[in-house]
Short mmCIF file of C-alpha atoms (C1' of nucleotides) in Angstrom, two decimals:
data_model
loop_
_atom_site.label_atom_id
_atom_site.label_comp_id
_atom_site.label_asym_id
_atom_site.label_seq_id
_atom_site.Cartn_x
_atom_site.Cartn_y
_atom_site.Cartn_z
CA MET V 4 4.69 8.84 7.83
CA GLU V 5 3.09 5.79 6.25
CA LEU V 6 3.39 2.92 8.68
CA ILE V 7 3.00 0.13 6.11
CA THR V 8 5.63 1.71 3.86
CA VAL V 9 8.01 1.97 6.78
CA PHE V 10 7.43 -1.67 7.73
CA LYS V 11 8.21 -2.69 4.15
CA ALA V 12 11.45 -0.77 4.35
CA LEU V 13 12.26 -2.46 7.64
CA SER V 14 11.53 -5.98 6.45
CA ASN V 15 15.00 -6.39 5.04
CA GLU V 16 17.92 -7.24 7.27
CA ILE V 17 20.47 -5.10 5.49
CA ARG V 18 18.28 -2.01 5.58
CA VAL V 19 17.71 -2.54 9.27
CA ASN V 20 21.45 -2.90 9.74
CA ILE V 21 22.10 0.32 7.89
CA LEU V 22 19.83 2.12 10.35
CA ILE V 23 21.66 0.51 13.25
CA TRP V 24 25.05 1.42 11.82
CA LEU V 25 23.99 4.99 11.23
CA LYS V 26 22.93 5.28 14.84
CA GLU V 27 26.58 5.26 15.88
CA PRO V 28 28.71 5.74 12.77
CA ARG V 29 32.01 6.05 14.62
CA LEU V 30 31.38 2.70 16.23
CA HIS V 31 30.40 0.81 13.10
CA PHE V 32 32.62 2.53 10.58
CA PRO V 33 36.20 2.52 11.94
CA ALA V 34 37.85 5.83 11.16
CA GLU V 35 40.73 4.25 9.26
CA GLU V 36 38.32 2.55 6.88
CA LEU V 37 36.13 5.54 6.36
CA GLN V 38 36.52 7.08 2.98
CA ASP V 39 34.58 10.04 4.12
CA TYR V 40 32.71 11.02 7.25
CA ASP V 41 31.17 14.15 8.55
CA PRO V 42 29.30 13.92 11.86
CA LYS V 43 26.90 16.60 10.67
CA LEU V 44 26.14 14.95 7.34
CA GLY V 45 26.57 11.26 8.01
CA VAL V 46 28.26 8.50 6.04
CA CYS V 47 28.71 8.35 2.29
CA VAL V 48 27.30 5.69 0.02
CA SER V 49 30.62 3.98 -0.74
CA ASP V 50 31.31 3.30 2.90
CA ILE V 51 27.86 1.87 3.48
CA LYS V 52 28.18 -0.17 0.31
CA LYS V 53 31.48 -1.62 1.47
CA LYS V 54 30.14 -2.56 4.89
CA ALA V 55 26.89 -3.99 3.53
CA GLY V 56 28.64 -6.00 0.83
CA LEU V 57 26.17 -4.87 -1.80
CA SER V 58 26.56 -3.52 -5.28
CA ALA V 59 26.57 0.24 -5.71
CA SER V 60 23.18 0.20 -7.37
CA THR V 61 21.49 -1.83 -4.64
CA THR V 62 23.07 0.30 -1.95
CA SER V 63 21.77 3.40 -3.65
CA ASP V 64 18.32 1.81 -4.04
CA TYR V 65 18.16 0.87 -0.38
CA LEU V 66 19.25 4.25 0.82
CA SER V 67 16.79 6.09 -1.33
CA LEU V 68 14.04 3.75 -0.14
CA LEU V 69 14.93 4.60 3.45
CA GLN V 70 14.98 8.23 2.50
CA LYS V 71 11.62 8.10 0.72
CA CYS V 72 9.93 6.86 3.85
CA GLY V 73 11.72 9.52 5.88
CA LEU V 74 14.01 7.44 8.06
CA VAL V 75 17.23 8.97 6.72
CA ASP V 76 18.27 12.27 5.22
CA ALA V 77 20.58 12.68 2.26
CA THR V 78 22.99 15.51 1.62
CA ARG V 79 24.90 15.80 -1.60
CA VAL V 80 28.33 17.39 -1.30
CA GLY V 81 30.28 17.42 -4.50
CA GLN V 82 30.40 13.89 -5.80
CA TRP V 83 29.40 12.33 -2.51
CA THR V 84 26.04 11.76 -0.97
CA TYR V 85 26.00 11.52 2.79
CA TYR V 86 23.25 9.70 4.58
CA LYS V 87 22.32 10.09 8.21
CA ARG V 88 19.44 8.93 10.36
CA ASN V 89 16.52 11.24 10.82
CA GLU V 90 16.26 10.93 14.57
CA LYS V 91 13.02 12.86 14.70
CA ALA V 92 11.46 10.40 12.26
CA MET V 93 12.76 7.45 14.27
CA ALA V 94 11.12 8.90 17.36
CA THR V 95 7.89 9.47 15.46
CA LEU V 96 7.99 5.87 14.28
CA ASN V 97 8.33 4.59 17.82
CA LYS V 98 5.48 6.78 18.91
CA MET V 99 3.24 5.66 16.06
CA ILE V 100 3.91 2.02 16.76
CA ARG V 101 3.21 2.52 20.44
CA GLU V 102 -0.05 4.32 19.69
CA THR V 103 -1.21 2.03 16.90
CA PHE V 104 -0.67 -1.28 18.61
CA MET O 20 11.10 -12.77 18.41
CA GLU O 21 12.58 -12.20 15.00
CA LEU O 22 12.32 -8.52 14.20
CA ILE O 23 12.60 -8.89 10.43
CA THR O 24 9.94 -11.60 10.37
CA VAL O 25 7.62 -9.41 12.41
CA PHE O 26 8.18 -6.46 10.09
CA LYS O 27 7.30 -8.67 7.12
CA ALA O 28 4.08 -9.65 8.85
CA LEU O 29 3.34 -6.00 9.52
CA SER O 30 3.98 -4.84 5.97
CA ASN O 31 0.45 -5.67 4.90
CA GLU O 32 -2.38 -3.31 5.65
CA ILE O 33 -4.99 -5.97 6.36
CA ARG O 34 -2.74 -7.81 8.81
CA VAL O 35 -2.06 -4.56 10.61
CA ASN O 36 -5.79 -3.91 10.72
CA ILE O 37 -6.44 -7.33 12.19
CA LEU O 38 -4.07 -6.50 15.03
CA ILE O 39 -5.80 -3.19 15.57
CA TRP O 40 -9.26 -4.82 15.54
CA LEU O 41 -8.15 -7.46 17.99
CA LYS O 42 -6.96 -4.78 20.36
CA GLU O 43 -10.58 -3.88 21.10
CA PRO O 44 -12.80 -6.61 19.68
CA ARG O 45 -16.05 -5.25 21.13
CA LEU O 46 -15.39 -1.94 19.45
CA HIS O 47 -14.55 -3.31 16.01
CA PHE O 48 -16.83 -6.30 15.92
CA PRO O 49 -20.35 -5.16 16.87
CA ALA O 50 -21.98 -7.77 19.08
CA GLU O 51 -24.95 -8.25 16.76
CA GLU O 52 -22.66 -9.14 13.88
CA LEU O 53 -20.45 -11.41 15.89
CA GLN O 54 -20.90 -15.00 15.09
CA ASP O 55 -18.90 -15.93 18.07
CA TYR O 56 -16.87 -14.09 20.65
CA ASP O 57 -15.25 -14.99 23.88
CA PRO O 58 -13.28 -12.24 25.64
CA LYS O 59 -10.88 -14.85 26.96
CA LEU O 60 -10.28 -16.55 23.64
CA GLY O 61 -10.72 -13.78 21.11
CA VAL O 62 -12.53 -13.61 17.78
CA CYS O 63 -13.13 -16.50 15.43
CA VAL O 64 -11.82 -16.70 11.86
CA SER O 65 -15.20 -16.22 10.16
CA ASP O 66 -15.77 -12.89 11.85
CA ILE O 67 -12.32 -11.65 10.94
CA LYS O 68 -12.78 -12.92 7.40
CA LYS O 69 -16.08 -11.06 7.06
CA LYS O 70 -14.59 -7.81 8.35
CA ALA O 71 -11.43 -8.09 6.27
CA GLY O 72 -13.30 -8.97 3.10
CA LEU O 73 -10.90 -11.77 2.31
CA SER O 74 -11.40 -15.37 1.30
CA ALA O 75 -11.37 -17.99 4.03
CA SER O 76 -8.04 -19.35 2.86
CA THR O 77 -6.29 -16.00 2.86
CA THR O 78 -7.74 -15.11 6.24
CA SER O 79 -6.47 -18.36 7.63
CA ASP O 80 -3.07 -17.80 6.02
CA TYR O 81 -2.78 -14.31 7.48
CA LEU O 82 -3.79 -15.39 10.95
CA SER O 83 -1.37 -18.26 11.03
CA LEU O 84 1.37 -15.93 9.79
CA LEU O 85 0.62 -13.57 12.68
CA GLN O 86 0.62 -16.53 14.99
CA LYS O 87 3.91 -17.91 13.69
CA CYS O 88 5.66 -14.70 14.55
CA GLY O 89 4.02 -14.66 17.95
CA LEU O 90 1.77 -11.63 17.69
CA VAL O 91 -1.48 -13.56 18.21
CA ASP O 92 -2.53 -16.74 19.96
CA ALA O 93 -4.94 -19.30 18.57
CA THR O 94 -7.31 -21.49 20.52
CA ARG O 95 -9.31 -24.21 18.88
CA VAL O 96 -12.70 -24.85 20.44
CA GLY O 97 -14.79 -27.37 18.59
CA GLN O 98 -15.04 -26.28 15.01
CA TRP O 99 -13.92 -22.75 15.72
CA THR O 100 -10.50 -21.22 16.06
CA TYR O 101 -10.34 -18.08 18.15
CA TYR O 102 -7.54 -15.61 17.69
CA LYS O 103 -6.48 -12.98 20.15
CA ARG O 104 -3.56 -10.62 20.45
CA ASN O 105 -0.59 -11.72 22.47
CA GLU O 106 -0.23 -8.53 24.49
CA LYS O 107 3.04 -9.64 25.98
CA ALA O 108 4.49 -10.12 22.51
CA MET O 109 3.20 -6.72 21.44
CA ALA O 110 4.97 -5.17 24.42
CA THR O 111 8.14 -7.07 23.61
CA LEU O 112 7.96 -5.82 20.05
CA ASN O 113 7.69 -2.22 21.21
CA LYS O 114 10.62 -2.73 23.53
CA MET O 115 12.75 -4.35 20.83
CA ILE O 116 12.03 -1.56 18.39
CA ARG O 117 12.86 1.03 21.01
CA GLU O 118 16.13 -0.70 21.88
CA THR O 119 17.16 -1.52 18.33
CA PHE O 120 16.61 1.85 16.77
"C1'" DT Z 17 37.84 19.16 -22.54
"C1'" DC Z 18 39.06 14.47 -21.28
"C1'" DT Z 19 39.37 11.15 -17.49
"C1'" DG Z 20 38.04 9.14 -13.42
"C1'" DC Z 21 35.29 8.49 -9.45
"C1'" DA Z 22 30.65 8.60 -6.72
"C1'" DT Z 23 26.17 7.97 -7.27
"C1'" DT Z 24 21.77 7.23 -9.56
"C1'" DT Z 25 18.77 5.26 -12.87
"C1'" DC Z 26 17.19 1.59 -15.80
"C1'" DG Z 27 16.02 -3.05 -17.31
"C1'" DG Z 28 15.69 -7.53 -16.16
"C1'" DA Z 29 15.99 -12.41 -13.99
"C1'" DA Z 30 15.07 -14.81 -9.87
"C1'" DA Z 31 12.83 -15.19 -5.57
"C1'" DA Z 32 9.19 -14.00 -2.46
"C1'" DT Z 33 4.52 -12.52 -1.44
"C1'" DA Z 34 -0.56 -11.90 -2.24
"C1'" DC Z 35 -4.57 -13.98 -2.75
"C1'" DC Z 36 -7.67 -17.09 -4.69
"C1'" DG Z 37 -10.43 -21.62 -5.52
"C1'" DA Z 38 -10.47 -26.41 -4.81
"C1'" DT Z 39 -9.83 -29.76 -1.67
"C1'" DA Z 40 -9.05 -31.89 2.85
"C1'" DT Z 41 -9.90 -32.22 7.78
"C1'" DA Z 42 -12.43 -31.74 12.02
"C1'" DT Z 43 -16.61 -31.15 14.41
"C1'" DT Z 44 -21.46 -30.88 15.23
"C1'" DT Z 45 -26.09 -32.28 14.33
"C1'" DG Z 46 -29.91 -34.94 12.48
"C1'" DC T 16 -23.55 -42.47 8.80
"C1'" DA T 17 -24.63 -38.17 5.99
"C1'" DA T 18 -24.88 -33.29 5.67
"C1'" DA T 19 -23.48 -28.85 7.09
"C1'" DT T 20 -20.19 -25.67 8.93
"C1'" DA T 21 -15.47 -23.78 10.31
"C1'" DT T 22 -10.92 -23.89 9.36
"C1'" DA T 23 -6.59 -25.38 7.24
"C1'" DT T 24 -3.82 -26.82 3.44
"C1'" DC T 25 -2.43 -27.07 -1.36
"C1'" DG T 26 -1.41 -25.47 -5.95
"C1'" DG T 27 -1.30 -21.91 -8.98
"C1'" DT T 28 -1.25 -17.22 -11.16
"C1'" DA T 29 -0.37 -12.38 -10.66
"C1'" DT T 30 2.19 -8.96 -8.47
"C1'" DT T 31 6.03 -7.25 -5.80
"C1'" DT T 32 10.61 -7.35 -4.09
"C1'" DT T 33 15.51 -8.43 -4.42
"C1'" DC T 34 19.63 -7.46 -6.31
"C1'" DC T 35 22.49 -7.17 -10.10
"C1'" DG T 36 25.18 -5.12 -14.32
"C1'" DA T 37 25.12 -1.61 -17.80
"C1'" DA T 38 24.48 2.88 -18.80
"C1'" DA T 39 23.66 7.69 -17.49
"C1'" DT T 40 24.63 11.74 -14.62
"C1'" DG T 41 27.29 14.88 -11.86
"C1'" DC T 42 31.44 16.59 -10.16
"C1'" DA T 43 36.60 17.37 -9.77
"C1'" DG T 44 41.21 17.57 -11.38
"C1'" DA T 45 44.86 17.47 -15.18
#
DNA sequence: TCTGCATTTCGGAAAATACCGATATATTTG
DNA sequence: CAAATATATCGGTATTTTCCGAAATGCAGA
């Protein structure tokens, strides 16, 4: 995991929020508003897009940026892509920060 | 402490290095090369500039950016400005990251 | 196959950041 | 005061990031 790359990903409020939302999807994405949700797979792009108030393209960009630096995992199921936090990576990040600084 | 602001400060390799160097100044700034060093006050701009390989203006910019977000403290003594890590702020940062994510 | 929906990719305009040199300010010293 | 040194500030150019709309891709149902 590249610390600088991760910090770049985290220096945007919406991307940080996405990570917070994905920590407890049921809490941040009320069931009745959820287009699609699978606890195993995560939340789909449209729902994140709606909550973030971004265009589809920006939402997709942000999510793939978070994925590229390992903080979330993506699973494509049919026409949907589900994103969920990579909890192991989040723990590694915390550890790296603690050890580096 | 504004998490996003801190992440922006940390998304530059040289600024991250400065924080690492200032963690153990004696280790990263050999005594014979040190123009000036006071364990209480920290390391002066010229020494950081030399080690970072940056211009004086950029070094000053970077240090004041780190200071603005609270990660280092500056002390002016005569014509020198000494910078040192704010260990309390570093601990707070770790705590915030742990709690937020 | 045609249509529609979810998502990604692409190209670009606007804003932010990186980093410098020139200049200004403060301090020390002769 | 004048010269030298350390640092800060300013202005600008080059690069990166932000965020969008249009177009492309992939999948599902009629």
